[in-house]
Amino acid sequence: MNAFDPALLRPRLPSPLQPVEDERFTRHGLTLLLKRDDLIHPDLPGNKWRKLALNLRAAAGRPVLTFGGAYSNHLRATAAAGRLLGFATIGVVRGEELAGRPPNPSLARCAADGMRLVFVDRGTYRRKHEPDTLARILERAEAPGDVYVVPEGGSNALAVQGCVELGRELVGEADVAAVAVGTGGTLAGLAAGLGPGQRALGVPVLKGGFLGAEVVALQEAAFGGPRGDWWLDERFHGGGYARTTPELDAFAQDFEARHGSWHALAIERLYVAKMLHGLLTLAEEGAFASGTRIAAIVTGAPEPREGARDAAGEGAREGAQPASSR
Ligand SMILES: *Cc1c(COP(=O)(O)O)cnc(C)c1O
């Protein structure tokens, strides 16, 4: 551990595992458990803490540069870690047009936490992992020479390794662990940490069917080969990244009405709602044998609302545009 290790932030680990009484599952003989990663840390919730931990230890106080869309949970978590642990952060944001606009609450939060924001056009953003493009981005960002670069969504080998512990925490507790998939880093680590006989279900929140290959590649980078027993169900992206449907929103509201106050639970809409909706559909289709214990991983909390806690008061701005992100 060094002075920049997020373990110093006293994360709540292992995260709580809470059984929920939901007749839509119990009538099929299924037990539903919520793995509350959203409670790990108020400013670095969910899988973002797990994915950043080893990276920040490796960065050891160097400035951290990373990438995200205008509503990126990963950017917010990185900015918060920089403020709390005292290292510089640079956020490369997709969408040059955002530069001239008032920041949305998520980016305002990043800026209030001291993150320097650099806006790049979508073409550049797409090619950001090509060495030439990355070099130009670093130049534009006036990044110092010793900058530590974390890829989009925080997913690299260290992030995947950091998520292994999530699987280990579930050994003996569940038969199936379900998680929403954005870049695949969390699923790659989770599956590796589970024990024999346990399976991980990934619910992609993007369409396109490319995430299975990403998970394979991330496991290769992190462990040198495939690990664990996992599968994807690609049906529940709800139209694609950062999109939602009225049905999905109604589903999430209903889930909160059933379980929210009892468990102090708010359903994050872009990932967690899609995963829970997928699980319920699979349960109703009879995909799980009676007696199966299912752990649904609550990977995050809803983004800060307009005017939510914000020392600089910048989050209170009205009229911010919900834009697609990533
Ligand atoms: C980032 C995020 C994910 C996706 O994690 P990946 O490792 O990128 O697949 C899932 N849920 C929430 C709430 C997130 O913020």
mmCIF file of N, CA and C in Angstrom, residues 137-229:
data_model
loop_
_atom_site.group_PDB
_atom_site.id
_atom_site.type_symbol
_atom_site.label_atom_id
_atom_site.label_comp_id
_atom_site.label_asym_id
_atom_site.label_seq_id
_atom_site.Cartn_x
_atom_site.Cartn_y
_atom_site.Cartn_z
ATOM 1 N N ILE A 137 -3.426 13.598 -28.271
ATOM 2 C CA ILE A 137 -4.331 13.932 -27.155
ATOM 3 C C ILE A 137 -3.521 14.367 -25.932
ATOM 4 N N LEU A 138 -2.449 13.643 -25.659
ATOM 5 C CA LEU A 138 -1.630 13.982 -24.488
ATOM 6 C C LEU A 138 -1.030 15.378 -24.645
ATOM 7 N N GLU A 139 -0.651 15.695 -25.880
ATOM 8 C CA GLU A 139 -0.081 17.013 -26.144
ATOM 9 C C GLU A 139 -1.142 18.093 -25.911
ATOM 10 N N ARG A 140 -2.320 17.855 -26.497
ATOM 11 C CA ARG A 140 -3.413 18.823 -26.331
ATOM 12 C C ARG A 140 -3.780 19.012 -24.872
ATOM 13 N N ALA A 141 -3.716 17.913 -24.129
ATOM 14 C CA ALA A 141 -4.093 17.976 -22.712
ATOM 15 C C ALA A 141 -2.970 18.566 -21.869
ATOM 16 N N GLU A 142 -1.844 18.884 -22.512
ATOM 17 C CA GLU A 142 -0.658 19.352 -21.786
ATOM 18 C C GLU A 142 -0.357 18.407 -20.633
ATOM 19 N N ALA A 143 -0.435 17.116 -20.930
ATOM 20 C CA ALA A 143 -0.202 16.103 -19.904
ATOM 21 C C ALA A 143 1.283 16.066 -19.559
ATOM 22 N N PRO A 144 1.600 15.992 -18.281
ATOM 23 C CA PRO A 144 3.005 15.890 -17.889
ATOM 24 C C PRO A 144 3.611 14.563 -18.351
ATOM 25 N N GLY A 145 4.934 14.523 -18.441
ATOM 26 C CA GLY A 145 5.617 13.348 -18.982
ATOM 27 C C GLY A 145 5.380 12.072 -18.205
ATOM 28 N N ASP A 146 5.129 12.197 -16.913
ATOM 29 C CA ASP A 146 4.979 10.979 -16.101
ATOM 30 C C ASP A 146 3.522 10.577 -15.933
ATOM 31 N N VAL A 147 2.653 11.050 -16.843
ATOM 32 C CA VAL A 147 1.222 10.783 -16.683
ATOM 33 C C VAL A 147 0.924 9.279 -16.753
ATOM 34 N N TYR A 148 -0.035 8.834 -15.946
ATOM 35 C CA TYR A 148 -0.465 7.424 -15.941
ATOM 36 C C TYR A 148 -1.804 7.362 -16.673
ATOM 37 N N VAL A 149 -1.839 6.622 -17.777
ATOM 38 C CA VAL A 149 -3.034 6.597 -18.625
ATOM 39 C C VAL A 149 -3.890 5.373 -18.302
ATOM 40 N N VAL A 150 -5.141 5.618 -17.988
ATOM 41 C CA VAL A 150 -6.111 4.540 -17.744
ATOM 42 C C VAL A 150 -7.095 4.550 -18.921
ATOM 43 N N PRO A 151 -7.351 3.408 -19.549
ATOM 44 C CA PRO A 151 -8.231 3.416 -20.719
ATOM 45 C C PRO A 151 -9.679 3.763 -20.380
ATOM 46 N N GLU A 152 -10.458 3.972 -21.402
ATOM 47 C CA GLU A 152 -11.879 4.272 -21.262
ATOM 48 C C GLU A 152 -12.578 3.255 -20.366
ATOM 49 N N GLY A 153 -13.435 3.776 -19.495
ATOM 50 C CA GLY A 153 -14.161 2.873 -18.612
ATOM 51 C C GLY A 153 -13.269 2.221 -17.573
ATOM 52 N N GLY A 154 -11.986 2.555 -17.578
ATOM 53 C CA GLY A 154 -11.068 2.032 -16.576
ATOM 54 C C GLY A 154 -10.664 0.598 -16.787
ATOM 55 N N SER A 155 -10.991 0.011 -17.935
ATOM 56 C CA SER A 155 -10.759 -1.424 -18.101
ATOM 57 C C SER A 155 -9.400 -1.735 -18.709
ATOM 58 N N ASN A 156 -8.535 -2.260 -17.888
ATOM 59 C CA ASN A 156 -7.257 -2.806 -18.343
ATOM 60 C C ASN A 156 -6.962 -4.032 -17.462
ATOM 61 N N ALA A 157 -5.777 -4.595 -17.615
ATOM 62 C CA ALA A 157 -5.470 -5.837 -16.883
ATOM 63 C C ALA A 157 -5.576 -5.624 -15.370
ATOM 64 N N LEU A 158 -5.090 -4.497 -14.878
ATOM 65 C CA LEU A 158 -5.147 -4.266 -13.424
ATOM 66 C C LEU A 158 -6.596 -4.112 -12.945
ATOM 67 N N ALA A 159 -7.418 -3.491 -13.773
ATOM 68 C CA ALA A 159 -8.832 -3.343 -13.402
ATOM 69 C C ALA A 159 -9.496 -4.713 -13.304
ATOM 70 N N VAL A 160 -9.222 -5.564 -14.277
ATOM 71 C CA VAL A 160 -9.796 -6.911 -14.277
ATOM 72 C C VAL A 160 -9.321 -7.668 -13.040
ATOM 73 N N GLN A 161 -8.051 -7.569 -12.752
ATOM 74 C CA GLN A 161 -7.528 -8.247 -11.559
ATOM 75 C C GLN A 161 -8.195 -7.723 -10.290
ATOM 76 N N GLY A 162 -8.492 -6.424 -10.285
ATOM 77 C CA GLY A 162 -9.156 -5.835 -9.122
ATOM 78 C C GLY A 162 -10.568 -6.360 -8.919
ATOM 79 N N CYS A 163 -11.194 -6.816 -9.988
ATOM 80 C CA CYS A 163 -12.567 -7.328 -9.887
ATOM 81 C C CYS A 163 -12.625 -8.807 -9.528
ATOM 82 N N VAL A 164 -11.488 -9.473 -9.466
ATOM 83 C CA VAL A 164 -11.468 -10.887 -9.076
ATOM 84 C C VAL A 164 -12.060 -11.049 -7.675
ATOM 85 N N GLU A 165 -11.743 -10.080 -6.822
ATOM 86 C CA GLU A 165 -12.216 -10.143 -5.443
ATOM 87 C C GLU A 165 -13.747 -10.165 -5.367
ATOM 88 N N LEU A 166 -14.393 -9.503 -6.307
ATOM 89 C CA LEU A 166 -15.867 -9.530 -6.357
ATOM 90 C C LEU A 166 -16.360 -10.971 -6.484
ATOM 91 N N GLY A 167 -15.741 -11.732 -7.364
ATOM 92 C CA GLY A 167 -16.102 -13.147 -7.495
ATOM 93 C C GLY A 167 -15.806 -13.917 -6.220
ATOM 94 N N ARG A 168 -14.646 -13.661 -5.642
ATOM 95 C CA ARG A 168 -14.268 -14.401 -4.420
ATOM 96 C C ARG A 168 -15.250 -14.151 -3.288
ATOM 97 N N GLU A 169 -15.751 -12.921 -3.220
ATOM 98 C CA GLU A 169 -16.698 -12.601 -2.148
ATOM 99 C C GLU A 169 -17.997 -13.391 -2.298
ATOM 100 N N LEU A 170 -18.240 -13.910 -3.492
ATOM 101 C CA LEU A 170 -19.491 -14.636 -3.742
ATOM 102 C C LEU A 170 -19.325 -16.146 -3.682
ATOM 103 N N VAL A 171 -18.124 -16.635 -3.469
ATOM 104 C CA VAL A 171 -17.906 -18.082 -3.410
ATOM 105 C C VAL A 171 -18.729 -18.664 -2.256
ATOM 106 N N GLY A 172 -19.508 -19.672 -2.555
ATOM 107 C CA GLY A 172 -20.352 -20.311 -1.545
ATOM 108 C C GLY A 172 -21.660 -19.584 -1.279
ATOM 109 N N GLU A 173 -21.862 -18.417 -1.878
ATOM 110 C CA GLU A 173 -23.042 -17.597 -1.588
ATOM 111 C C GLU A 173 -24.104 -17.657 -2.682
ATOM 112 N N ALA A 174 -23.702 -17.965 -3.911
ATOM 113 C CA ALA A 174 -24.645 -17.908 -5.035
ATOM 114 C C ALA A 174 -24.220 -18.916 -6.091
ATOM 115 N N ASP A 175 -25.174 -19.284 -6.952
ATOM 116 C CA ASP A 175 -24.860 -20.192 -8.057
ATOM 117 C C ASP A 175 -24.604 -19.419 -9.342
ATOM 118 N N VAL A 176 -25.326 -18.301 -9.483
ATOM 119 C CA VAL A 176 -25.175 -17.445 -10.659
ATOM 120 C C VAL A 176 -24.931 -16.026 -10.163
ATOM 121 N N ALA A 177 -23.978 -15.325 -10.762
ATOM 122 C CA ALA A 177 -23.753 -13.912 -10.451
ATOM 123 C C ALA A 177 -23.983 -13.125 -11.728
ATOM 124 N N ALA A 178 -24.880 -12.149 -11.664
ATOM 125 C CA ALA A 178 -25.236 -11.390 -12.867
ATOM 126 C C ALA A 178 -24.704 -9.970 -12.762
ATOM 127 N N VAL A 179 -24.157 -9.480 -13.875
ATOM 128 C CA VAL A 179 -23.590 -8.135 -13.874
ATOM 129 C C VAL A 179 -23.857 -7.461 -15.222
ATOM 130 N N ALA A 180 -24.069 -6.145 -15.190
ATOM 131 C CA ALA A 180 -24.188 -5.378 -16.427
ATOM 132 C C ALA A 180 -22.801 -5.222 -17.038
ATOM 133 N N VAL A 181 -22.747 -5.181 -18.352
ATOM 134 C CA VAL A 181 -21.461 -5.124 -19.056
ATOM 135 C C VAL A 181 -21.388 -3.862 -19.905
ATOM 136 N N GLY A 182 -20.383 -3.021 -19.605
ATOM 137 C CA GLY A 182 -20.127 -1.845 -20.417
ATOM 138 C C GLY A 182 -18.905 -2.051 -21.300
ATOM 139 N N THR A 183 -17.761 -2.243 -20.638
ATOM 140 C CA THR A 183 -16.536 -2.587 -21.370
ATOM 141 C C THR A 183 -16.179 -4.059 -21.203
ATOM 142 N N GLY A 184 -16.724 -4.706 -20.181
ATOM 143 C CA GLY A 184 -16.457 -6.121 -19.932
ATOM 144 C C GLY A 184 -15.426 -6.390 -18.844
ATOM 145 N N GLY A 185 -14.803 -5.342 -18.331
ATOM 146 C CA GLY A 185 -13.748 -5.533 -17.328
ATOM 147 C C GLY A 185 -14.254 -6.182 -16.051
ATOM 148 N N THR A 186 -15.407 -5.746 -15.606
ATOM 149 C CA THR A 186 -15.926 -6.287 -14.346
ATOM 150 C C THR A 186 -16.289 -7.763 -14.504
ATOM 151 N N LEU A 187 -16.982 -8.091 -15.588
ATOM 152 C CA LEU A 187 -17.343 -9.485 -15.832
ATOM 153 C C LEU A 187 -16.096 -10.362 -15.959
ATOM 154 N N ALA A 188 -15.084 -9.868 -16.640
ATOM 155 C CA ALA A 188 -13.859 -10.650 -16.839
ATOM 156 C C ALA A 188 -13.228 -11.020 -15.498
ATOM 157 N N GLY A 189 -13.197 -10.075 -14.567
ATOM 158 C CA GLY A 189 -12.619 -10.339 -13.257
ATOM 159 C C GLY A 189 -13.537 -11.174 -12.382
ATOM 160 N N LEU A 190 -14.811 -10.813 -12.377
ATOM 161 C CA LEU A 190 -15.807 -11.552 -11.597
ATOM 162 C C LEU A 190 -15.748 -13.048 -11.913
ATOM 163 N N ALA A 191 -15.811 -13.382 -13.200
ATOM 164 C CA ALA A 191 -15.841 -14.800 -13.606
ATOM 165 C C ALA A 191 -14.595 -15.521 -13.109
ATOM 166 N N ALA A 192 -13.472 -14.812 -13.137
ATOM 167 C CA ALA A 192 -12.215 -15.430 -12.705
ATOM 168 C C ALA A 192 -12.197 -15.714 -11.208
ATOM 169 N N GLY A 193 -12.955 -14.926 -10.443
ATOM 170 C CA GLY A 193 -12.927 -15.081 -8.989
ATOM 171 C C GLY A 193 -13.928 -16.086 -8.450
ATOM 172 N N LEU A 194 -14.904 -16.465 -9.273
ATOM 173 C CA LEU A 194 -15.917 -17.418 -8.808
ATOM 174 C C LEU A 194 -15.303 -18.802 -8.632
ATOM 175 N N GLY A 195 -15.992 -19.642 -7.859
ATOM 176 C CA GLY A 195 -15.495 -20.989 -7.615
ATOM 177 C C GLY A 195 -16.101 -21.986 -8.588
ATOM 178 N N PRO A 196 -15.686 -23.262 -8.476
ATOM 179 C CA PRO A 196 -16.225 -24.305 -9.339
ATOM 180 C C PRO A 196 -17.746 -24.406 -9.188
ATOM 181 N N GLY A 197 -18.442 -24.584 -10.304
ATOM 182 C CA GLY A 197 -19.895 -24.722 -10.250
ATOM 183 C C GLY A 197 -20.634 -23.400 -10.260
ATOM 184 N N GLN A 198 -19.915 -22.294 -10.093
ATOM 185 C CA GLN A 198 -20.569 -20.982 -10.162
ATOM 186 C C GLN A 198 -20.420 -20.410 -11.558
ATOM 187 N N ARG A 199 -21.467 -19.691 -12.010
ATOM 188 C CA ARG A 199 -21.431 -19.104 -13.346
ATOM 189 C C ARG A 199 -21.713 -17.616 -13.267
ATOM 190 N N ALA A 200 -21.135 -16.878 -14.210
ATOM 191 C CA ALA A 200 -21.389 -15.439 -14.288
ATOM 192 C C ALA A 200 -22.168 -15.131 -15.552
ATOM 193 N N LEU A 201 -23.223 -14.330 -15.386
ATOM 194 C CA LEU A 201 -24.024 -13.874 -16.515
ATOM 195 C C LEU A 201 -23.727 -12.405 -16.759
ATOM 196 N N GLY A 202 -23.347 -12.065 -17.978
ATOM 197 C CA GLY A 202 -23.136 -10.668 -18.340
ATOM 198 C C GLY A 202 -24.286 -10.159 -19.187
ATOM 199 N N VAL A 203 -24.799 -8.982 -18.846
ATOM 200 C CA VAL A 203 -25.879 -8.357 -19.604
ATOM 201 C C VAL A 203 -25.322 -7.089 -20.266
ATOM 202 N N PRO A 204 -24.953 -7.170 -21.549
ATOM 203 C CA PRO A 204 -24.399 -5.989 -22.220
ATOM 204 C C PRO A 204 -25.409 -4.851 -22.299
ATOM 205 N N VAL A 205 -24.925 -3.633 -22.060
ATOM 206 C CA VAL A 205 -25.786 -2.456 -22.174
ATOM 207 C C VAL A 205 -25.525 -1.726 -23.496
ATOM 208 N N LEU A 206 -24.668 -2.285 -24.313
ATOM 209 C CA LEU A 206 -24.435 -1.769 -25.660
ATOM 210 C C LEU A 206 -24.875 -2.814 -26.656
ATOM 211 N N LYS A 207 -25.336 -2.340 -27.813
ATOM 212 C CA LYS A 207 -25.641 -3.336 -28.825
ATOM 213 C C LYS A 207 -24.439 -3.523 -29.752
ATOM 214 N N GLY A 208 -24.493 -4.556 -30.544
ATOM 215 C CA GLY A 208 -23.400 -4.774 -31.475
ATOM 216 C C GLY A 208 -22.747 -6.131 -31.320
ATOM 217 N N GLY A 209 -22.953 -6.765 -30.166
ATOM 218 C CA GLY A 209 -22.474 -8.130 -30.019
ATOM 219 C C GLY A 209 -20.970 -8.295 -29.999
ATOM 220 N N PHE A 210 -20.228 -7.225 -29.676
ATOM 221 C CA PHE A 210 -18.758 -7.317 -29.691
ATOM 222 C C PHE A 210 -18.167 -7.539 -28.308
ATOM 223 N N LEU A 211 -19.004 -7.540 -27.277
ATOM 224 C CA LEU A 211 -18.444 -7.530 -25.922
ATOM 225 C C LEU A 211 -17.888 -8.873 -25.492
ATOM 226 N N GLY A 212 -18.408 -9.974 -26.057
ATOM 227 C CA GLY A 212 -17.849 -11.282 -25.722
ATOM 228 C C GLY A 212 -16.365 -11.325 -26.056
ATOM 229 N N ALA A 213 -16.012 -10.824 -27.220
ATOM 230 C CA ALA A 213 -14.600 -10.799 -27.625
ATOM 231 C C ALA A 213 -13.782 -9.885 -26.719
ATOM 232 N N GLU A 214 -14.406 -8.802 -26.246
ATOM 233 C CA GLU A 214 -13.695 -7.896 -25.330
ATOM 234 C C GLU A 214 -13.378 -8.598 -24.010
ATOM 235 N N VAL A 215 -14.345 -9.359 -23.506
ATOM 236 C CA VAL A 215 -14.125 -10.065 -22.236
ATOM 237 C C VAL A 215 -12.990 -11.076 -22.403
ATOM 238 N N VAL A 216 -13.009 -11.797 -23.515
ATOM 239 C CA VAL A 216 -11.943 -12.767 -23.788
ATOM 240 C C VAL A 216 -10.587 -12.047 -23.821
ATOM 241 N N ALA A 217 -10.529 -10.904 -24.519
ATOM 242 C CA ALA A 217 -9.264 -10.173 -24.645
ATOM 243 C C ALA A 217 -8.804 -9.630 -23.295
ATOM 244 N N LEU A 218 -9.753 -9.160 -22.489
ATOM 245 C CA LEU A 218 -9.370 -8.624 -21.176
ATOM 246 C C LEU A 218 -8.867 -9.735 -20.259
ATOM 247 N N GLN A 219 -9.475 -10.925 -20.342
ATOM 248 C CA GLN A 219 -8.977 -12.043 -19.525
ATOM 249 C C GLN A 219 -7.588 -12.481 -19.998
ATOM 250 N N GLU A 220 -7.406 -12.445 -21.309
ATOM 251 C CA GLU A 220 -6.084 -12.768 -21.853
ATOM 252 C C GLU A 220 -5.032 -11.793 -21.295
ATOM 253 N N ALA A 221 -5.373 -10.498 -21.306
ATOM 254 C CA ALA A 221 -4.428 -9.489 -20.818
ATOM 255 C C ALA A 221 -4.178 -9.633 -19.320
ATOM 256 N N ALA A 222 -5.225 -9.968 -18.579
ATOM 257 C CA ALA A 222 -5.101 -9.997 -17.120
ATOM 258 C C ALA A 222 -4.523 -11.305 -16.596
ATOM 259 N N PHE A 223 -4.885 -12.424 -17.248
ATOM 260 C CA PHE A 223 -4.523 -13.746 -16.694
ATOM 261 C C PHE A 223 -3.759 -14.625 -17.671
ATOM 262 N N GLY A 224 -3.610 -14.159 -18.905
ATOM 263 C CA GLY A 224 -2.931 -14.977 -19.907
ATOM 264 C C GLY A 224 -3.817 -16.013 -20.563
ATOM 265 N N GLY A 225 -5.121 -16.001 -20.282
ATOM 266 C CA GLY A 225 -6.021 -16.963 -20.913
ATOM 267 C C GLY A 225 -7.395 -16.894 -20.286
ATOM 268 N N PRO A 226 -8.339 -17.712 -20.796
ATOM 269 C CA PRO A 226 -9.709 -17.658 -20.274
ATOM 270 C C PRO A 226 -9.803 -18.148 -18.837
ATOM 271 N N ARG A 227 -10.750 -17.607 -18.107
ATOM 272 C CA ARG A 227 -10.980 -17.989 -16.709
ATOM 273 C C ARG A 227 -12.478 -18.051 -16.445
ATOM 274 N N GLY A 228 -12.892 -19.042 -15.680
ATOM 275 C CA GLY A 228 -14.256 -19.080 -15.168
ATOM 276 C C GLY A 228 -15.288 -19.449 -16.218
ATOM 277 N N ASP A 229 -16.517 -19.540 -15.746
ATOM 278 C CA ASP A 229 -17.636 -19.982 -16.573
ATOM 279 C C ASP A 229 -18.594 -18.806 -16.681
#
